Short mmCIF file of C-alpha atoms in Angstrom, two decimals:
data_model
loop_
_atom_site.label_atom_id
_atom_site.label_comp_id
_atom_site.label_asym_id
_atom_site.label_seq_id
_atom_site.Cartn_x
_atom_site.Cartn_y
_atom_site.Cartn_z
CA MET A 687 -19.72 -27.90 -13.92
CA GLU A 688 -20.81 -30.59 -11.47
CA SER A 689 -22.80 -29.42 -8.47
CA SER A 690 -20.21 -30.91 -6.10
CA ASN A 691 -17.48 -28.78 -7.68
CA ILE A 692 -19.65 -25.66 -7.44
CA ILE A 693 -20.29 -26.28 -3.75
CA PHE A 694 -16.59 -26.91 -3.13
CA ILE A 695 -15.58 -23.64 -4.82
CA LEU A 696 -18.21 -21.70 -2.89
CA LEU A 697 -17.02 -23.24 0.37
CA LEU A 698 -13.50 -22.09 -0.43
CA ALA A 699 -14.63 -18.53 -1.05
CA PHE A 700 -15.20 -17.78 2.64
CA PRO A 701 -11.77 -18.83 4.04
CA ILE A 702 -10.01 -17.28 1.03
CA GLY A 703 -11.78 -13.99 1.81
CA MET A 704 -10.77 -14.25 5.46
CA VAL A 705 -7.10 -14.80 4.62
CA HIS A 706 -7.10 -12.11 1.96
CA ALA A 707 -8.37 -9.51 4.46
CA LEU A 708 -5.29 -10.16 6.59
CA ASP A 709 -2.83 -9.03 3.91
CA ALA A 710 -0.12 -6.89 5.45
CA ASP A 711 -1.06 -3.69 3.63
CA HIS A 712 -4.68 -4.06 4.75
CA VAL A 713 -3.88 -4.60 8.42
CA VAL A 714 -1.20 -1.90 8.57
CA ALA A 715 -3.49 0.67 6.94
CA VAL A 716 -6.41 0.16 9.33
CA THR A 717 -4.09 -0.05 12.34
CA GLY A 718 -2.50 3.26 11.43
CA LEU A 719 -5.85 4.98 10.94
CA VAL A 720 -7.99 3.57 13.74
CA ASN A 721 -8.41 6.24 16.39
CA ARG A 722 -6.46 4.98 19.36
CA LYS A 723 -9.06 6.34 21.79
CA SER A 724 -12.15 5.41 19.81
CA GLY A 725 -12.97 2.31 21.83
CA ILE A 726 -13.59 -1.27 20.74
CA THR A 727 -16.96 -0.58 19.09
CA ASN A 728 -15.73 2.27 16.91
CA SER A 729 -12.61 0.29 16.04
CA VAL A 730 -14.76 -2.60 14.82
CA VAL A 731 -17.02 -0.22 12.88
CA PHE A 732 -13.99 1.37 11.22
CA CYS A 733 -12.67 -2.00 10.05
CA LEU A 734 -16.11 -3.13 8.88
CA ASN A 735 -16.42 0.08 6.84
CA TRP A 736 -13.12 -0.81 5.24
CA ALA A 737 -14.57 -4.23 4.44
CA ILE A 738 -17.62 -2.58 2.86
CA GLY A 739 -15.47 -0.52 0.51
CA HIS A 740 -13.25 -3.48 -0.33
CA SER A 741 -16.09 -5.93 -0.98
CA PHE A 742 -18.09 -3.37 -2.98
CA THR A 743 -15.15 -2.85 -5.34
CA LEU A 744 -14.63 -6.57 -5.91
CA LEU A 745 -18.36 -7.05 -6.48
CA ALA A 746 -18.43 -4.15 -8.94
CA ILE A 747 -15.44 -5.59 -10.82
CA GLY A 748 -17.04 -9.02 -10.89
CA ALA A 749 -20.34 -7.58 -12.14
CA ALA A 750 -18.55 -5.63 -14.86
CA ILE A 751 -16.74 -8.75 -16.04
CA PHE A 752 -19.44 -11.40 -15.78
CA LEU A 753 -22.68 -9.48 -16.25
CA PHE A 754 -21.66 -6.84 -18.75
CA SER A 755 -18.67 -8.57 -20.38
CA LEU A 756 -16.46 -5.57 -19.72
CA SER A 757 -12.69 -5.88 -19.67
CA ILE A 758 -10.88 -4.27 -16.75
CA PRO A 759 -7.53 -2.71 -17.78
CA ALA A 760 -4.65 -4.52 -16.14
CA SER A 761 -3.00 -1.17 -15.55
CA MET A 762 -5.81 -0.19 -13.18
CA ALA A 763 -4.57 -2.65 -10.57
CA SER A 764 -1.01 -1.34 -10.88
CA TYR A 765 -2.10 2.27 -10.52
CA ALA A 766 -4.23 1.37 -7.51
CA GLU A 767 -1.38 -0.58 -5.90
CA PHE A 768 0.98 2.36 -6.42
CA THR A 769 -1.61 4.64 -4.79
CA VAL A 770 -1.97 2.22 -1.88
CA GLY A 771 1.80 2.39 -1.39
CA ALA A 772 1.70 6.18 -1.38
CA LEU A 773 -1.23 6.10 1.04
CA LEU A 774 0.66 3.83 3.44
CA ILE A 775 3.56 6.29 3.44
CA VAL A 776 1.14 9.15 4.16
CA ILE A 777 -0.44 7.12 6.99
CA GLY A 778 2.99 6.42 8.50
CA ILE A 779 3.95 10.09 8.34
CA GLY A 780 0.59 11.01 9.83
CA VAL A 781 1.18 8.67 12.77
CA ALA A 782 4.59 10.26 13.37
CA ARG A 783 3.12 13.77 13.25
CA ASP A 784 0.35 12.76 15.63
CA ILE A 785 2.90 11.46 18.13
CA ALA A 786 5.02 14.61 17.80
CA LYS A 787 2.03 16.90 18.37
CA LYS A 788 1.12 15.36 21.69
CA ASP A 789 3.57 17.47 23.65
CA LEU A 790 4.49 14.39 25.66
CA HIS A 791 6.24 15.09 28.94
CA LEU A 792 6.70 13.77 32.45
CA HIS A 793 4.41 14.64 35.34
CA PHE A 794 5.46 14.07 38.94
CA HIS A 795 2.82 13.24 41.52
CA GLN A 796 2.57 12.28 45.15
CA HIS A 797 -0.50 10.64 46.69
CA ASP A 798 -1.33 9.87 50.32
CA ASN A 799 2.20 10.54 51.58
CA LYS A 800 3.57 7.89 49.22
CA PRO A 801 6.89 8.39 47.39
CA GLU A 802 6.73 10.78 44.49
CA HIS A 803 6.37 9.07 41.11
CA ALA A 804 6.29 10.13 37.49
CA HIS A 805 4.29 9.20 34.43
CA TRP A 806 4.07 10.36 30.84
CA HIS A 807 1.20 12.69 30.07
CA SER A 808 -0.11 14.85 27.27
CA HIS A 809 -2.39 17.81 27.83
CA LYS A 810 -3.34 17.91 24.19
CA ASP A 811 -4.70 14.38 24.44
CA CYS A 812 -6.93 15.34 27.33
CA SER A 813 -8.45 18.38 25.71
CA ARG A 814 -8.86 17.09 22.19
CA LYS A 815 -12.24 15.79 21.12
CA GLU A 816 -12.68 12.39 19.52
CA HIS A 817 -13.24 12.49 15.79
CA SER A 818 -14.71 9.76 13.69
CA HIS A 819 -13.21 9.16 10.27
CA GLN A 820 -15.25 6.15 9.27
CA HIS A 821 -15.74 7.50 5.74
CA ARG A 822 -12.00 7.20 5.17
CA ALA A 823 -12.19 3.49 5.88
CA VAL A 824 -14.67 2.95 3.05
CA MET A 825 -12.55 4.85 0.53
CA ILE A 826 -9.37 3.03 1.56
CA GLY A 827 -11.23 -0.27 1.29
CA VAL A 828 -12.27 0.69 -2.25
CA LEU A 829 -8.66 1.44 -3.13
CA HIS A 830 -7.44 -1.83 -1.65
CA GLY A 831 -10.11 -3.72 -3.55
CA ALA A 832 -8.80 -2.41 -6.86
CA ALA A 833 -5.13 -2.73 -5.99
CA GLY A 834 -2.66 -5.38 -6.92
CA TYR A 835 -4.00 -8.85 -7.29
CA ALA A 836 -7.06 -8.42 -5.09
CA PRO A 837 -9.54 -8.72 -7.97
CA LEU A 838 -7.62 -11.66 -9.42
CA ILE A 839 -7.72 -13.56 -6.13
CA ALA A 840 -11.46 -13.18 -6.15
CA VAL A 841 -12.24 -13.94 -9.80
CA ILE A 842 -9.78 -16.70 -10.77
CA PRO A 843 -12.06 -19.50 -9.50
CA LEU A 844 -14.95 -17.94 -11.41
CA THR A 845 -13.43 -18.88 -14.76
CA ALA A 846 -14.58 -22.44 -14.13
CA THR A 847 -18.18 -21.51 -14.85
CA ASP A 848 -20.12 -19.47 -17.39
CA SER A 849 -22.78 -18.45 -14.89
CA PRO A 850 -22.51 -14.78 -13.83
CA TRP A 851 -24.80 -15.50 -10.88
CA PHE A 852 -22.40 -18.12 -9.57
CA ALA A 853 -19.63 -15.56 -9.97
CA LEU A 854 -21.50 -12.93 -7.97
CA LEU A 855 -22.42 -15.48 -5.31
CA TYR A 856 -18.77 -16.40 -5.00
CA LEU A 857 -17.85 -12.73 -4.57
CA LEU A 858 -20.55 -12.25 -1.92
CA ILE A 859 -19.25 -15.21 0.09
CA PHE A 860 -15.68 -13.98 -0.42
CA GLY A 861 -16.80 -10.60 0.93
CA ALA A 862 -18.42 -12.27 3.93
CA GLY A 863 -15.04 -13.81 4.75
CA VAL A 864 -13.45 -10.37 4.52
CA PHE A 865 -16.11 -9.00 6.89
CA VAL A 866 -15.50 -11.70 9.51
CA SER A 867 -11.74 -11.18 9.44
CA MET A 868 -12.11 -7.42 9.79
CA LEU A 869 -14.56 -7.95 12.64
CA PHE A 870 -11.83 -9.74 14.56
CA VAL A 871 -9.13 -7.26 13.48
CA GLY A 872 -11.23 -4.32 14.64
CA GLY A 873 -11.98 -5.98 17.96
CA LEU A 874 -8.34 -6.90 18.50
CA LEU A 875 -7.15 -3.37 17.71
CA GLY A 876 -9.74 -1.93 20.08
CA ILE A 877 -8.58 -4.25 22.86
CA ILE A 878 -4.90 -3.50 22.22
CA PHE A 879 -5.42 0.27 22.28
CA LYS A 880 -7.60 -0.01 25.38
CA GLN A 881 -4.97 -2.02 27.24
CA LEU A 882 -2.13 0.26 26.17
CA SER A 883 -4.08 3.36 27.18
CA HIS A 884 -4.28 1.95 30.71
CA LYS A 885 -0.51 1.63 30.88
CA SER A 886 1.09 4.84 29.64
CA ASP A 887 1.16 7.24 26.73
CA ARG A 888 4.81 6.35 26.19
CA ILE A 889 4.06 2.68 25.52
CA MET A 890 1.17 3.67 23.29
CA ASN A 891 3.41 5.97 21.27
CA ILE A 892 6.10 3.31 20.93
CA PHE A 893 3.50 0.90 19.54
CA ARG A 894 2.12 3.49 17.15
CA GLY A 895 5.62 4.55 16.17
CA VAL A 896 6.40 0.98 15.11
CA ILE A 897 3.18 0.90 13.07
CA GLY A 898 4.19 4.18 11.42
CA ILE A 899 7.62 2.84 10.48
CA VAL A 900 6.16 -0.40 9.11
CA SER A 901 3.57 1.58 7.15
CA VAL A 902 6.21 3.76 5.46
CA ALA A 903 8.44 0.76 4.74
CA LEU A 904 5.62 -1.34 3.29
CA GLY A 905 4.33 1.56 1.21
CA SER A 906 7.81 2.15 -0.19
CA VAL A 907 8.12 -1.52 -1.14
CA LEU A 908 4.74 -1.53 -2.91
CA MET A 909 5.59 1.59 -4.91
CA PHE A 910 9.02 0.23 -5.80
CA ASN A 911 7.55 -3.06 -7.00
CA VAL A 912 5.08 -1.26 -9.26
CA VAL A 913 7.76 1.03 -10.72
CA THR A 914 10.20 -1.79 -11.38
CA ALA A 915 7.61 -4.28 -12.68
#
């Protein structure tokens, strides 16, 4: 392969990785699992941990194919995609349960002789400690990396060369694109949750409720596609 073609393919790896990270099932999964009160930093860390799991899986698949000449069963991707669909449904149900457990109700207040006003409030939110579930992000990233056509998106350009080192370099650059996209996704989610938390719990719950519905719907579609394929 000419050096110009190699450089061109490697340059494509980064934007392809960025776009791939923004697949609907990826974004919905991390949005449903990011702790809504974790702050921007923890939100970014969560998404980057997802990227670690995702990129590690693709790199492992690439190494198995190009370094050790192993064949990856096509059924593995289908099983993983079915599992991702089931996971999205579980995430959506979990979001709904979380909203239901908040014991959301109206509080009426009056300050400095001003007219009485109301706002939505949850005592359980105030007393509950923050929990970090960053390890979940890595495992979900691993699952996403093996699901569907994720490995194929990464390795199709690699068939143009016999060099396993070029293949691994391509995967590393692809993974860097995934990292950058998830950096922005994590920051955006952190900002969105921060802004919504300053408004009201009701608006926050509406937003999360929509995410839960989308998660269940998307998971159902993925599972249906695998079953009917």
